[in-house]
């Protein structure tokens, strides 16, 4: 059972951070599912992509589960296929052989006149297995199983789902679903979903949703904003085709210019990272992750039958792959709209807020700083020049409030002054009710001239809104929403982390020998040696068997010293009273050893030089069940869990990754050095993190590594304890 | 200069928390304004309220600054007054005496045929002063100065504004503005604003906005949602009438059922607290605060000429007064809509998420936990009962997903089961595209039966939306938005903090004597005595002049001891090397004393018993320039600023206040006790905080108090240092 295993500090800190008090029964179920769903038996990517042509561009479609009863979902499905003008051959399958919606039905799958490209399966769960057997036998290429009642219900459902997969794999039939809402493909004029009133506007946005209902919401919202959808698929339980498969198809799809995903859980995280990074190199990818809270996971687990994992790790992975992460529904749609409206991407996260309407610009500036965007003050020369041409009560600091009384002919020059400041990478423009075309025209002109992107909030200013939109400036429905949409442009522009390939140190031969045959928590000296071989610096110390040797070691290294208990499996020394600080003479060392033996079960003693007080950090790594090795950096020491301050990056990490992580949270303020303590050498911290990253990458059996604390001392980052846990 | 004063830890932590690197020139300007704007010369509240009748229910209105040129704002203003059907007497004032908009104009204020109730002033800034003199002389009751160019511009503007106030005060004329968008009053059918297309729907929502543009945004948004406005006023620079005056009027106004405010800066915070608490006792009050970031403050300072202060203090004040704080624009409108739609208020912050559409319910649950609402798991009996009546793939944990396949006749009983669970205080309902009337009817019925409020997100389900709305259930435009609107119901339902009046300890006579004539940072022993008299417990210690006495004291209390330097004005002892820990014998104490005298300028020595390691807290108070004494509780010790973890409550505080603060942030996790350290006695912590609260309340000259660290030891909360700063 997982709950009995010893946790390292990094995993505890992560849990504290995420408040993941997971339901253990869910966890057990998911672990089983994870084992079953391993990606090892999957075909090569290119074949995978080719096989999805049958899904999105089928030459023929069979619809299973139709009837003449318009109240039935199967009827609706067939009606949708017909109504959207699908040009291929359509075969309703119904044992009666009657005409349905003016089409003759085929009495069975076996009786289909050809091996169809795509079957849409809307049968009761109990009838699905036979249908898939028949479709496989008849040579169908792809089947979308819209029926519910499989992996999302219980163990029986998961077994039934596994049998479907087995049948399909044996014949090369690709499966979408079960438990989904179907597939839509504008280039094929195919609506193979249960949604009957989808907007038909053409466009380049493709949508993958793990939730059918959320997918419907996306589809309708995009339509409501005048944005056209190219492809849509609701992937449900992902028995076979998963989100990454679709992403790979869409990345190569000429009809797709932007990809939007609602994801609850990914499976093969490393493959996802590769595929997503390739996708974001050519088009924006925006994701919203559901199932982040306990309750959200409870629901996600229940309705798609898969684990919704730690959000912080997903965010780190999305960041690595250049995916734009949206935290909320409207932020998601706004990001899509902004990214679809303009190809411009900012060079830095720094905006000007430019307005003719004071108050909402204040709110926008507040939001920008919350969202991690700078709102740099304008330079004195710019302010003076603005003062000279604007009304005296105009604001010229940034936000720049031209005021309603601005002389329209002066707007162009004023906005040009702002855009010309080098530290301004773009603008959020705000207009409440003042329909001054010059305002819009100036923004459009400056965006074109400087390639600095603009996102606007405009209301009750129809000419301004229209001119902005036709000039490629997205217009959103609130000041905060405009700010966050601008941030999406910034996130998309950063792209995937393009790192020089990391040379991951191989294990030193002696370390390979030390690790051979070990499992569980390594003895401290082995853990230390393995980490030292990866460049991690440790405190001066000696590991001894007898109190007398401890005294001798202390005399050699000089007082004060720390003595710690060491014993197999002893991970959290502080909690069992296994650490004695500030020992100043031989008698104190001897007494401490006796006590550690009696009370903490010490078998050996670690005698360490006592470092001068310094800030304590946690540097660790763990093997995430979705994304594999991740590195964790945060505030350490006894307050690790209380602070719950951790930054996460997917391994291998670079110095730049660690510097980015160290610029956030409590650790950023710590790194700036509180009073009276040495300043933190972030480069040295990054070297330590890279060492940890190397070690977990070079030995696949390592589950977790934990350096806590690593002390920022005057002589660099010094580890004083280490835990390495192997499977 | 303020920047040279010594800061206490609480003020530093607050600044760290708020990232308030304020512009010093702004600060100086504001301090002057603050001095000028003191509330002492204001009339009694009831007179103040009565005088505002002339603003909202005038029998006659003069419009100054009109012309026959429709492009001028003055023309628009007069047109608006006429267009909305104002029934009183209207007097355009124009030196030409010509007819404007079919009304004869009066050539001067002096020539007005009566002392008007209300004058709307839309003149150039330079002409305003004479107009106010004339209006005062003619006996006008209230004037709204829409003109810009006063306190928001520069020192000259502030002086001009002060002169307006002086003129008005001398005659009893009330001023609104300058630099505002005017006044609207539905009961009087008066549109005295520059906004020409305001929705005319009648309703009970009254709006006060410091920003004219944001006010316009509110007005239009409410109209767009079908919500009617009773009164609206844009208060601009608040030269005379301020937000609290309007709030007081609206609290007593029978036409107003809900009050919405956009505020950038308040002045007399204590009066605001009283007035707002009285208002929230009878109707909901919702506020959005602008000017929270550096850039936002820069803009707010510039465009309304007043300081936008620390957001955390505003939040604490709003909480105390029972005001619903919204953090963003749409949250603000959503809160207004929800509070206007239903009088139901939850008894606890705990919801069920009930849906027929899976994915969006996951997102709603995620948002609920982020927003501080619980989503309690349903009890086993409830789950079993739901399982029996719902499709097998339904989710019954909470979120409850009935699924599209649910039998409509079973929806009522299922939803009843959820509402009957005692830990569920209401529901967020979600429906994407499934127009099942039974779903809406069941929600309405259960809300009525149990009085547990429901807020919904429904889209593409017109019958459901209509039935929900007509049943008093607000329907909002996104799952997260529905969740936050439900939280607004919870916040409104908590109301103002109704505390038994705190008996603030008067200063002990000896403390009064000690404080007489002091200023700046108190000597440590005086600070300690003052705090001990308020019940704060300190570490055992002695304050001595000579090293030999320090040794004697240490021998009496037992080793190890701490020795600290004491000297007038020495506040941050750690930073100057003024603290020596862990001294274990006479020689070490003597050496430490010598060193402290030489290096830290010690004049006396504080010898303290060294406490066993324990968690360190900061407990402090400061006199906020808006709200007066506030108490600050947070993580303490050397990491105070790095953690920036502070909770704030307006003094006087109760144990319940402190317990609420201690349930949030890093301090909450600290209070739960990290490994190896004593658990924190929150009651003892609250007693200490109340002591601090009492001291700052009982001596108005105290500017700041700082206990840092207060150590959570096995014998309670023990202060080991104290700073008290007097003006």
Short mmCIF file of C-alpha atoms in Angstrom, two decimals, chain A residues 45 48-49 242-252 259 268-283 285 287 321 323 496:
data_model
loop_
_atom_site.label_atom_id
_atom_site.label_comp_id
_atom_site.label_asym_id
_atom_site.label_seq_id
_atom_site.Cartn_x
_atom_site.Cartn_y
_atom_site.Cartn_z
CA UNK A 45 3.37 7.82 -33.87
CA UNK A 48 -1.04 6.51 -35.26
CA UNK A 49 -1.49 9.82 -37.02
CA UNK A 242 -5.75 9.45 -26.25
CA UNK A 243 -5.26 13.18 -26.08
CA UNK A 244 -1.65 12.95 -27.23
CA UNK A 245 -2.65 10.95 -30.33
CA UNK A 246 -5.11 13.65 -31.31
CA UNK A 247 -2.59 16.38 -30.53
CA UNK A 248 -0.10 14.71 -32.83
CA UNK A 249 -2.67 14.52 -35.62
CA UNK A 250 -3.71 18.15 -35.19
CA UNK A 251 -0.11 19.39 -35.03
CA UNK A 252 0.36 18.05 -38.57
CA UNK A 259 -5.43 23.65 -30.69
CA UNK A 268 2.28 8.87 -21.09
CA UNK A 269 3.53 12.28 -19.98
CA UNK A 270 6.92 12.04 -21.71
CA UNK A 271 5.33 11.31 -25.06
CA UNK A 272 2.92 14.17 -24.44
CA UNK A 273 5.85 16.52 -23.78
CA UNK A 274 7.49 15.58 -27.10
CA UNK A 275 4.30 15.82 -29.12
CA UNK A 276 3.12 19.05 -27.48
CA UNK A 277 6.51 20.73 -27.94
CA UNK A 278 6.39 19.86 -31.63
CA UNK A 279 2.81 21.14 -31.87
CA UNK A 280 3.56 24.46 -30.19
CA UNK A 281 6.45 25.04 -32.59
CA UNK A 282 3.92 25.53 -35.37
CA UNK A 283 0.65 26.63 -33.75
CA UNK A 285 -1.89 25.11 -27.95
CA UNK A 287 -5.10 23.88 -22.23
CA UNK A 321 6.09 22.18 -23.84
CA UNK A 323 1.48 25.14 -23.96
CA UNK A 496 8.60 25.28 -25.70
#
